[in-house]
């Protein structure tokens, strides 16, 4: 059972989230090529080499998808704009059909009484910009600010909120150090540059959006609770290092104009010259802050160069992603944000949810694991609120089963099932649970 609206303060918002490349169908509508198309076309990167060419075909089915949000009694929809759909080459000419699509989407949300919560960048970098060095190139901050201005001018008058970049850690570390996401690099110098440029681009985009008159601007971070694998001081140190480059780097940059020492220990030699001078741009004032939270990790020391650590398997029950279910981590991060970085700034849980296997008739499965996962995390949100943390909303990831990046279409996070052969949508029991809990 999910808690209901009445269990939260008046005005608390409930939403569902998606992203452009994961649902739209990127091959259609005049969008340019992205580094995710290139990454997926490289053998071994993505399960079954699947890509976002068709995805959920949201590009043509968007109206029905927005009806699902409205009928689910949600208040707000977090979606993203594809840079390459709007500006196919990343710089220069705008694809009118792409911009028109988002214009209709925003109007469609407002017509249904839903608030549009926009993310500008959820990972599909236009390939020509990747050719020019992508996140390694400092110029990306200017290219991104130009894109932000195009979007801000066209949609800004009707948005409820806007955030520049989804999950800077994934843009930088996961994609340039671990090589798990596009562009698939494993290079510490590239990583350090991406870690810094992603924040510079964030700051420039906030300036551009504000300049275009867009209000309610925020940032969306992802957090993983870093738990030492054992009681040794070495494991504690390894977990602190992981926590520094994963959870604290981006918050520190924006809210404290500094990077954590444990992360600088490895990254400083590789940062671009003059990085210390960029904090005036990076630390633009924000109106809210978002946390994406799914899991914890057990961190052990490991031989080799910095960061000299490894993830080891933990004991808790796991989702279909193999991610441990650790709801207390959510209130931990909400509390930490308030105490150490954001103070009285409104906080939102901008993503939370779980992948569960696709078994049997999707309309008749109890889907109880997903409902229990959401309920346990909403309980932690309530706990944080009771402690005075200013949490103002919760978004479930995701409205639809979709393209789960390197894991392709096999990992199903949707409240609504998608049959990828027919593209038929079938609301799951978790969707109906939300609809009941949120009914007015
Ligand atoms: C987050 C991403 C989102 C989705 C979920 C499961 O890191 O923002 O696109 O992949 O994880």
Short mmCIF file of C-alpha atoms and ligand atoms in Angstrom, two decimals:
data_model
loop_
_atom_site.label_atom_id
_atom_site.label_comp_id
_atom_site.label_asym_id
_atom_site.label_seq_id
_atom_site.Cartn_x
_atom_site.Cartn_y
_atom_site.Cartn_z
CA UNK A 1 0.00 0.00 0.00
CA UNK A 2 1.23 3.48 -0.82
CA UNK A 3 0.73 6.36 1.58
CA UNK A 4 -1.80 8.83 0.22
CA UNK A 5 -1.71 12.55 -0.45
CA UNK A 6 -3.11 13.16 3.01
CA UNK A 7 0.04 11.71 4.55
CA UNK A 8 2.10 14.57 3.07
CA UNK A 9 2.02 18.32 3.65
CA UNK A 10 -0.45 20.40 1.65
CA UNK A 11 1.03 21.20 -1.76
CA UNK A 12 3.46 18.26 -1.84
CA UNK A 13 3.78 17.28 -5.52
CA UNK A 14 3.78 13.81 -7.03
CA UNK A 15 5.16 13.17 -10.46
CA UNK A 16 6.53 10.63 -12.87
CA UNK A 17 9.74 11.01 -14.85
CA UNK A 18 11.06 10.00 -18.26
CA UNK A 19 13.81 11.16 -20.61
CA UNK A 20 13.90 11.94 -24.32
CA UNK A 21 16.23 9.30 -25.75
CA UNK A 22 14.72 6.57 -23.56
CA UNK A 23 11.17 6.98 -24.90
CA UNK A 24 10.80 9.24 -27.95
CA UNK A 25 12.11 7.26 -30.92
CA UNK A 26 15.23 9.13 -31.94
CA UNK A 27 15.38 8.03 -35.59
CA UNK A 28 12.28 10.07 -36.42
CA UNK A 29 11.44 13.73 -36.70
CA UNK A 30 14.72 15.09 -38.02
CA UNK A 31 16.87 14.59 -34.91
CA UNK A 32 20.64 14.52 -35.38
CA UNK A 33 22.90 11.63 -34.48
CA UNK A 34 24.01 11.35 -30.85
CA UNK A 35 26.87 9.70 -29.02
CA UNK A 36 24.37 7.16 -27.68
CA UNK A 37 23.66 6.01 -31.25
CA UNK A 38 27.41 5.60 -31.77
CA UNK A 39 27.96 3.89 -28.42
CA UNK A 40 25.11 1.44 -29.07
CA UNK A 41 26.45 0.66 -32.56
CA UNK A 42 29.77 -0.42 -31.07
CA UNK A 43 29.72 -4.16 -30.29
CA UNK A 44 29.70 -5.08 -26.62
CA UNK A 45 28.48 -1.75 -25.22
CA UNK A 46 24.72 -2.34 -24.99
CA UNK A 47 22.79 -5.55 -24.40
CA UNK A 48 21.69 -6.79 -27.85
CA UNK A 49 23.19 -3.57 -29.33
CA UNK A 50 19.77 -1.98 -28.77
CA UNK A 51 19.38 1.75 -29.34
CA UNK A 52 16.76 4.49 -29.05
CA UNK A 53 15.68 4.53 -32.72
CA UNK A 54 12.07 3.64 -31.92
CA UNK A 55 12.00 3.23 -28.12
CA UNK A 56 8.38 3.77 -26.96
CA UNK A 57 7.51 5.87 -30.04
CA UNK A 58 6.48 8.61 -27.64
CA UNK A 59 7.09 11.06 -30.49
CA UNK A 60 3.81 10.00 -32.07
CA UNK A 61 2.06 8.54 -28.99
CA UNK A 62 2.73 11.43 -26.61
CA UNK A 63 -0.90 12.51 -26.22
CA UNK A 64 -1.95 9.09 -24.92
CA UNK A 65 1.07 9.04 -22.62
CA UNK A 66 0.07 12.39 -21.13
CA UNK A 67 -3.46 11.05 -20.64
CA UNK A 68 -1.91 8.24 -18.58
CA UNK A 69 -0.19 10.83 -16.36
CA UNK A 70 -3.43 12.73 -15.87
CA UNK A 71 -5.48 9.58 -15.20
CA UNK A 72 -2.82 8.46 -12.73
CA UNK A 73 -3.62 11.65 -10.78
CA UNK A 74 -0.05 12.94 -10.99
CA UNK A 75 0.62 16.65 -10.55
CA UNK A 76 3.85 17.09 -12.46
CA UNK A 77 5.78 15.45 -15.28
CA UNK A 78 9.58 15.44 -15.45
CA UNK A 79 10.74 15.04 -19.05
CA UNK A 80 13.78 16.07 -21.07
CA UNK A 81 14.53 17.79 -24.35
CA UNK A 82 16.90 16.09 -26.77
CA UNK A 83 19.66 18.51 -27.79
CA UNK A 84 20.08 16.72 -31.15
CA UNK A 85 16.34 16.81 -31.87
CA UNK A 86 16.32 20.57 -31.40
CA UNK A 87 19.75 21.39 -32.86
CA UNK A 88 20.76 18.36 -34.97
CA UNK A 89 24.43 19.35 -35.28
CA UNK A 90 24.61 20.51 -31.65
CA UNK A 91 25.38 24.06 -32.80
CA UNK A 92 23.68 26.29 -35.33
CA UNK A 93 20.50 25.47 -37.23
CA UNK A 94 17.38 24.55 -35.28
CA UNK A 95 15.14 21.67 -36.39
CA UNK A 96 11.74 23.38 -36.32
CA UNK A 97 9.89 20.06 -36.09
CA UNK A 98 11.88 19.17 -32.97
CA UNK A 99 11.18 22.42 -31.18
CA UNK A 100 7.51 22.24 -32.22
CA UNK A 101 7.26 18.78 -30.68
CA UNK A 102 8.30 20.06 -27.25
CA UNK A 103 6.04 23.07 -27.65
CA UNK A 104 3.04 20.80 -28.22
CA UNK A 105 4.13 18.56 -25.34
CA UNK A 106 4.23 21.48 -22.91
CA UNK A 107 0.84 22.74 -24.09
CA UNK A 108 -0.49 19.19 -23.83
CA UNK A 109 0.66 19.00 -20.21
CA UNK A 110 -0.91 22.33 -19.30
CA UNK A 111 -4.16 21.36 -21.04
CA UNK A 112 -4.34 18.31 -18.74
CA UNK A 113 -3.56 20.30 -15.60
CA UNK A 114 -0.03 18.89 -15.32
CA UNK A 115 3.06 20.93 -14.45
CA UNK A 116 5.96 20.65 -16.94
CA UNK A 117 9.30 19.97 -15.20
CA UNK A 118 12.00 20.16 -17.85
CA UNK A 119 15.50 18.71 -17.87
CA UNK A 120 17.57 20.15 -20.72
CA UNK A 121 20.11 17.35 -21.01
CA UNK A 122 19.53 13.71 -20.18
CA UNK A 123 22.61 12.27 -21.88
CA UNK A 124 22.16 12.25 -25.70
CA UNK A 125 25.02 14.48 -26.78
CA UNK A 126 24.94 15.38 -30.51
CA UNK A 127 27.69 13.36 -32.27
CA UNK A 128 29.38 16.40 -33.88
CA UNK A 129 29.97 17.79 -30.37
CA UNK A 130 31.37 14.43 -29.26
CA UNK A 131 33.73 14.65 -32.25
CA UNK A 132 34.88 18.02 -30.92
CA UNK A 133 35.76 16.47 -27.56
CA UNK A 134 32.30 16.52 -25.94
CA UNK A 135 32.47 17.00 -22.17
CA UNK A 136 36.28 17.08 -22.32
CA UNK A 137 36.15 20.36 -24.22
CA UNK A 138 35.61 23.50 -22.17
CA UNK A 139 33.69 25.02 -25.09
CA UNK A 140 30.80 22.71 -24.27
CA UNK A 141 29.71 25.22 -21.64
CA UNK A 142 29.02 27.80 -24.36
CA UNK A 143 27.43 25.32 -26.76
CA UNK A 144 25.14 24.16 -23.96
CA UNK A 145 24.24 27.70 -22.91
CA UNK A 146 23.19 28.41 -26.51
CA UNK A 147 20.95 25.33 -26.49
CA UNK A 148 19.52 26.41 -23.11
CA UNK A 149 18.66 29.80 -24.55
CA UNK A 150 16.83 28.29 -27.55
CA UNK A 151 14.74 26.14 -25.22
CA UNK A 152 14.24 28.88 -22.66
CA UNK A 153 12.97 31.37 -25.23
CA UNK A 154 10.53 28.94 -26.78
CA UNK A 155 9.17 27.07 -23.74
CA UNK A 156 10.19 29.15 -20.74
CA UNK A 157 6.92 31.05 -20.35
CA UNK A 158 5.03 27.79 -19.70
CA UNK A 159 7.46 25.61 -17.74
CA UNK A 160 6.92 24.88 -14.06
CA UNK A 161 10.62 24.20 -13.49
CA UNK A 162 13.84 23.65 -15.40
CA UNK A 163 17.13 21.93 -14.59
CA UNK A 164 20.12 21.87 -16.94
CA UNK A 165 21.73 18.44 -16.54
CA UNK A 166 20.46 15.10 -15.29
CA UNK A 167 22.95 13.37 -12.97
CA UNK A 168 26.34 15.01 -13.55
CA UNK A 169 28.10 11.98 -12.01
CA UNK A 170 26.78 9.77 -14.81
CA UNK A 171 27.70 12.33 -17.47
CA UNK A 172 31.25 12.53 -16.13
CA UNK A 173 32.37 9.49 -14.10
CA UNK A 174 30.17 6.68 -15.38
CA UNK A 175 30.83 7.69 -18.99
CA UNK A 176 34.51 8.73 -18.90
CA UNK A 177 36.04 6.71 -16.04
CA UNK A 178 34.00 3.49 -15.90
CA UNK A 179 33.15 3.56 -19.62
CA UNK A 180 29.67 2.13 -18.99
CA UNK A 181 27.82 4.92 -20.81
CA UNK A 182 28.52 6.97 -23.94
CA UNK A 183 31.17 7.96 -24.93
CA UNK A 184 32.56 4.84 -23.21
CA UNK A 185 35.92 6.26 -22.20
CA UNK A 186 38.12 4.96 -19.38
CA UNK A 187 40.52 7.80 -18.87
CA UNK A 188 41.20 9.80 -15.72
CA UNK A 189 42.16 13.01 -17.53
CA UNK A 190 38.95 12.92 -19.59
CA UNK A 191 37.04 12.21 -16.36
CA UNK A 192 38.52 15.14 -14.44
CA UNK A 193 37.73 17.50 -17.29
CA UNK A 194 34.17 16.19 -17.63
CA UNK A 195 33.67 16.45 -13.82
CA UNK A 196 34.51 20.16 -14.03
CA UNK A 197 33.00 21.10 -17.40
CA UNK A 198 29.67 19.53 -16.51
CA UNK A 199 29.39 22.02 -13.65
CA UNK A 200 30.61 24.91 -15.76
CA UNK A 201 27.96 24.02 -18.36
CA UNK A 202 25.37 23.81 -15.59
CA UNK A 203 26.25 27.33 -14.42
CA UNK A 204 26.24 28.80 -17.92
CA UNK A 205 22.88 27.18 -18.66
CA UNK A 206 21.36 28.57 -15.45
CA UNK A 207 22.52 32.04 -16.51
CA UNK A 208 21.07 31.55 -20.01
CA UNK A 209 17.72 30.28 -18.71
CA UNK A 210 17.44 33.09 -16.21
CA UNK A 211 18.38 35.56 -18.93
CA UNK A 212 15.56 34.16 -21.05
CA UNK A 213 13.13 34.77 -18.18
CA UNK A 214 12.73 31.16 -17.05
CA UNK A 215 11.98 30.75 -13.33
CA UNK A 216 12.17 27.95 -10.76
CA UNK A 217 15.61 26.69 -11.77
CA UNK A 218 17.28 23.74 -10.12
CA UNK A 219 19.84 20.95 -10.38
CA UNK A 220 19.37 17.16 -10.34
CA UNK A 221 22.02 14.96 -8.73
CA UNK A 222 22.18 11.19 -8.26
CA UNK A 223 23.36 9.72 -4.99
CA UNK A 224 24.41 6.27 -3.84
CA UNK A 225 24.95 5.63 -0.17
CA UNK A 226 28.60 4.54 0.17
CA UNK A 227 28.84 1.92 2.94
CA UNK A 228 32.24 0.51 3.98
CA UNK A 229 32.43 -3.20 3.15
CA UNK A 230 33.75 -3.99 6.66
CA UNK A 231 34.85 -2.32 9.91
CA UNK A 232 38.44 -1.65 8.87
CA UNK A 233 39.80 1.90 8.61
CA UNK A 234 40.85 1.05 5.03
CA UNK A 235 37.26 0.30 4.05
CA UNK A 236 36.10 3.51 5.74
CA UNK A 237 38.67 5.45 3.73
CA UNK A 238 37.65 3.78 0.47
CA UNK A 239 33.97 4.54 1.12
CA UNK A 240 34.83 8.17 1.90
CA UNK A 241 36.66 8.47 -1.42
CA UNK A 242 33.72 6.98 -3.32
CA UNK A 243 31.33 9.30 -1.47
CA UNK A 244 33.51 12.30 -2.38
CA UNK A 245 33.61 11.82 -6.14
CA UNK A 246 30.09 10.40 -6.40
CA UNK A 247 27.91 12.24 -3.92
CA UNK A 248 29.76 15.36 -2.75
CA UNK A 249 31.73 16.72 -5.74
CA UNK A 250 28.82 18.39 -7.54
CA UNK A 251 26.99 19.68 -4.45
CA UNK A 252 30.29 21.05 -3.15
CA UNK A 253 31.09 22.78 -6.41
CA UNK A 254 27.72 24.52 -6.59
CA UNK A 255 27.04 25.25 -2.92
CA UNK A 256 30.57 25.61 -1.47
CA UNK A 257 32.68 26.71 -4.44
CA UNK A 258 35.19 23.94 -3.74
CA UNK A 259 35.78 20.27 -4.44
CA UNK A 260 36.15 17.63 -1.69
CA UNK A 261 39.76 16.87 -0.72
CA UNK A 262 39.33 13.09 -1.03
CA UNK A 263 38.36 13.53 -4.69
CA UNK A 264 40.98 16.17 -5.48
CA UNK A 265 43.57 13.70 -4.19
CA UNK A 266 43.15 11.79 -7.45
CA UNK A 267 41.63 14.29 -9.85
CA UNK A 268 43.48 17.54 -9.22
CA UNK A 269 46.49 16.76 -11.46
CA UNK A 270 44.07 16.18 -14.34
CA UNK A 271 41.77 19.18 -13.94
CA UNK A 272 41.96 21.93 -16.56
CA UNK A 273 44.20 24.88 -15.68
CA UNK A 274 42.41 27.68 -13.86
CA UNK A 275 39.55 25.51 -12.59
CA UNK A 276 39.55 27.42 -9.30
CA UNK A 277 38.41 30.54 -11.15
CA UNK A 278 35.18 29.00 -12.46
CA UNK A 279 33.20 28.84 -9.24
CA UNK A 280 31.58 32.23 -9.78
CA UNK A 281 29.90 30.74 -12.84
CA UNK A 282 29.27 27.32 -11.31
CA UNK A 283 27.71 28.62 -8.10
CA UNK A 284 24.69 30.35 -9.65
CA UNK A 285 21.86 30.66 -7.14
CA UNK A 286 19.25 27.92 -7.49
CA UNK A 287 15.57 27.77 -6.58
CA UNK A 288 15.48 24.05 -5.72
CA UNK A 289 17.58 20.94 -5.70
CA UNK A 290 16.72 17.38 -6.81
CA UNK A 291 17.96 13.99 -5.61
CA UNK A 292 17.77 10.83 -7.73
CA UNK A 293 18.14 7.86 -5.42
CA UNK A 294 18.03 4.10 -5.98
CA UNK A 295 20.55 2.15 -3.93
CA UNK A 296 23.66 1.83 -1.76
CA UNK A 297 27.07 0.36 -2.55
CA UNK A 298 29.55 -1.60 -0.35
CA UNK A 299 33.02 -0.24 -0.88
CA UNK A 300 36.27 -2.07 -0.18
CA UNK A 301 39.89 -1.03 -0.70
CA UNK A 302 41.56 -2.50 -3.79
CA UNK A 303 45.11 -2.56 -5.10
CA UNK A 304 46.11 -0.25 -7.94
CA UNK A 305 46.13 3.50 -8.59
CA UNK A 306 43.66 6.00 -7.13
CA UNK A 307 40.80 5.62 -6.26
CA UNK A 308 42.00 2.13 -5.25
CA UNK A 309 38.58 0.78 -4.33
CA UNK A 310 36.09 -1.83 -5.48
CA UNK A 311 32.37 -2.50 -5.07
CA UNK A 312 31.54 -5.76 -3.33
CA UNK A 313 28.21 -7.53 -3.14
CA UNK A 314 25.94 -6.61 -0.24
CA UNK A 315 23.40 -8.68 1.71
CA UNK A 316 20.12 -6.80 1.13
CA UNK A 317 17.38 -7.91 -1.29
CA UNK A 318 18.05 -6.62 -4.82
CA UNK A 319 16.01 -5.26 -7.71
CA UNK A 320 16.24 -6.62 -11.25
CA UNK A 321 19.20 -4.24 -11.75
CA UNK A 322 21.06 -6.11 -8.99
CA UNK A 323 20.77 -2.96 -6.86
CA UNK A 324 20.35 -3.43 -3.10
CA UNK A 325 17.16 -1.98 -1.65
CA UNK A 326 18.24 0.47 1.06
CA UNK A 327 15.46 3.06 1.61
CA UNK A 328 17.21 4.73 4.61
CA UNK A 329 19.76 6.05 2.15
CA UNK A 330 17.12 8.39 0.76
CA UNK A 331 16.44 10.20 4.03
CA UNK A 332 20.21 10.19 4.68
CA UNK A 333 20.83 12.21 1.51
CA UNK A 334 17.85 14.54 1.96
CA UNK A 335 19.11 15.33 5.46
CA UNK A 336 22.70 15.75 4.26
CA UNK A 337 21.66 18.10 1.45
CA UNK A 338 19.80 20.34 3.89
CA UNK A 339 22.45 20.21 6.63
CA UNK A 340 25.62 20.53 4.55
CA UNK A 341 24.67 22.28 1.31
CA UNK A 342 21.19 23.51 0.49
CA UNK A 343 19.79 24.83 3.79
CA UNK A 344 16.17 25.90 3.36
CA UNK A 345 16.08 25.40 -0.42
CA UNK A 346 13.12 23.23 -1.49
CA UNK A 347 14.19 19.65 -2.24
CA UNK A 348 12.59 17.15 -4.59
CA UNK A 349 13.14 13.45 -5.06
CA UNK A 350 13.47 13.73 -8.83
CA UNK A 351 13.86 9.96 -9.46
CA UNK A 352 13.19 6.80 -7.48
CA UNK A 353 11.80 3.45 -8.57
CA UNK A 354 12.79 -0.09 -9.41
CA UNK A 355 13.20 -2.50 -12.29
CA UNK A 356 11.19 -5.70 -11.95
CA UNK A 357 11.17 -8.63 -14.37
CA UNK A 358 8.52 -8.92 -17.05
CA UNK A 359 6.49 -11.99 -16.12
CA UNK A 360 2.98 -12.96 -17.15
CA UNK A 361 0.13 -10.69 -18.14
CA UNK A 362 1.29 -7.14 -17.33
CA UNK A 363 -2.24 -5.94 -16.55
CA UNK A 364 -2.83 -8.66 -13.98
CA UNK A 365 0.49 -8.98 -12.20
CA UNK A 366 0.38 -7.80 -8.58
CA UNK A 367 3.60 -5.76 -9.11
CA UNK A 368 3.92 -5.84 -5.35
CA UNK A 369 7.73 -5.52 -5.27
CA UNK A 370 7.58 -2.17 -7.01
CA UNK A 371 4.74 -0.95 -4.81
CA UNK A 372 6.68 -2.01 -1.69
CA UNK A 373 9.84 -0.30 -2.97
CA UNK A 374 8.03 2.99 -3.58
CA UNK A 375 6.17 2.75 -0.26
CA UNK A 376 9.41 2.18 1.67
CA UNK A 377 11.07 5.17 0.01
CA UNK A 378 8.03 7.41 0.51
CA UNK A 379 8.17 6.45 4.19
CA UNK A 380 11.74 7.83 4.27
CA UNK A 381 10.55 11.02 2.58
CA UNK A 382 7.94 11.40 5.31
CA UNK A 383 10.60 10.77 7.93
CA UNK A 384 12.78 13.54 6.49
CA UNK A 385 9.80 15.92 6.36
CA UNK A 386 8.99 15.11 9.99
CA UNK A 387 12.57 16.10 10.85
CA UNK A 388 12.05 19.44 9.15
CA UNK A 389 13.81 18.77 5.84
CA UNK A 390 12.02 20.87 3.19
CA UNK A 391 11.10 18.07 0.76
CA UNK A 392 8.39 19.32 -1.57
CA UNK A 393 7.81 16.51 -4.05
CA UNK A 394 8.52 13.00 -5.29
CA UNK A 395 8.87 11.72 -8.87
CA UNK A 396 8.69 8.03 -9.68
CA UNK A 397 11.05 6.68 -12.31
CA UNK A 398 9.44 5.88 -14.67
CA UNK A 399 6.08 6.48 -16.33
CA UNK A 400 6.86 3.89 -19.03
CA UNK A 401 9.08 0.85 -19.49
CA UNK A 402 11.83 2.27 -21.67
CA UNK A 403 15.39 2.09 -23.02
CA UNK A 404 17.51 1.45 -19.94
CA UNK A 405 20.74 2.62 -21.57
CA UNK A 406 23.50 -0.03 -21.66
CA UNK A 407 20.98 -2.62 -20.46
CA UNK A 408 18.64 -2.06 -23.39
CA UNK A 409 14.91 -2.80 -23.16
CA UNK A 410 15.17 -5.70 -20.71
CA UNK A 411 15.07 -3.69 -17.47
CA UNK A 412 11.55 -2.50 -16.78
CA UNK A 413 11.13 0.54 -14.53
CA UNK A 414 7.70 1.54 -15.83
CA UNK A 415 4.49 2.09 -13.91
CA UNK A 416 3.06 1.38 -17.34
CA UNK A 417 4.14 -1.71 -19.26
CA UNK A 418 5.23 -1.28 -22.87
CA UNK A 419 5.11 -4.21 -25.28
CA UNK A 420 8.09 -3.38 -27.47
CA UNK A 421 6.72 -5.48 -30.36
CA UNK A 422 3.38 -3.66 -30.57
CA UNK A 423 4.13 -0.55 -28.43
CA UNK A 424 0.90 -1.18 -26.55
CA UNK A 425 0.76 0.47 -23.11
CA UNK A 426 -0.72 -1.47 -20.17
CA UNK A 427 -0.88 0.17 -16.73
CA UNK A 428 0.62 -2.05 -14.03
CA UNK A 429 -0.73 -2.53 -10.50
CA UNK A 430 1.80 0.07 -9.30
CA UNK A 431 0.24 2.64 -11.63
CA UNK A 432 -3.21 1.89 -10.22
CA UNK A 433 -1.77 2.12 -6.69
CA UNK A 434 -0.52 5.64 -7.44
CA UNK A 435 -3.83 6.61 -9.05
CA UNK A 436 -5.67 5.55 -5.87
CA UNK A 437 -3.17 7.12 -3.47
CA UNK A 438 -3.20 10.44 -5.33
CA UNK A 439 -6.95 10.72 -5.97
CA UNK A 440 -8.42 13.96 -4.65
C1 LIG B 1 18.99 7.06 -13.65
C2 LIG B 1 18.74 7.74 -14.98
C3 LIG B 1 17.52 7.27 -15.70
C4 LIG B 1 17.31 5.78 -15.54
C5 LIG B 1 17.38 5.38 -14.09
C6 LIG B 1 17.13 3.94 -13.83
O1 LIG B 1 20.34 7.09 -13.36
O2 LIG B 1 18.62 9.13 -14.80
O3 LIG B 1 17.63 7.66 -17.04
O4 LIG B 1 18.23 5.11 -16.31
O5 LIG B 1 18.63 5.73 -13.57
#
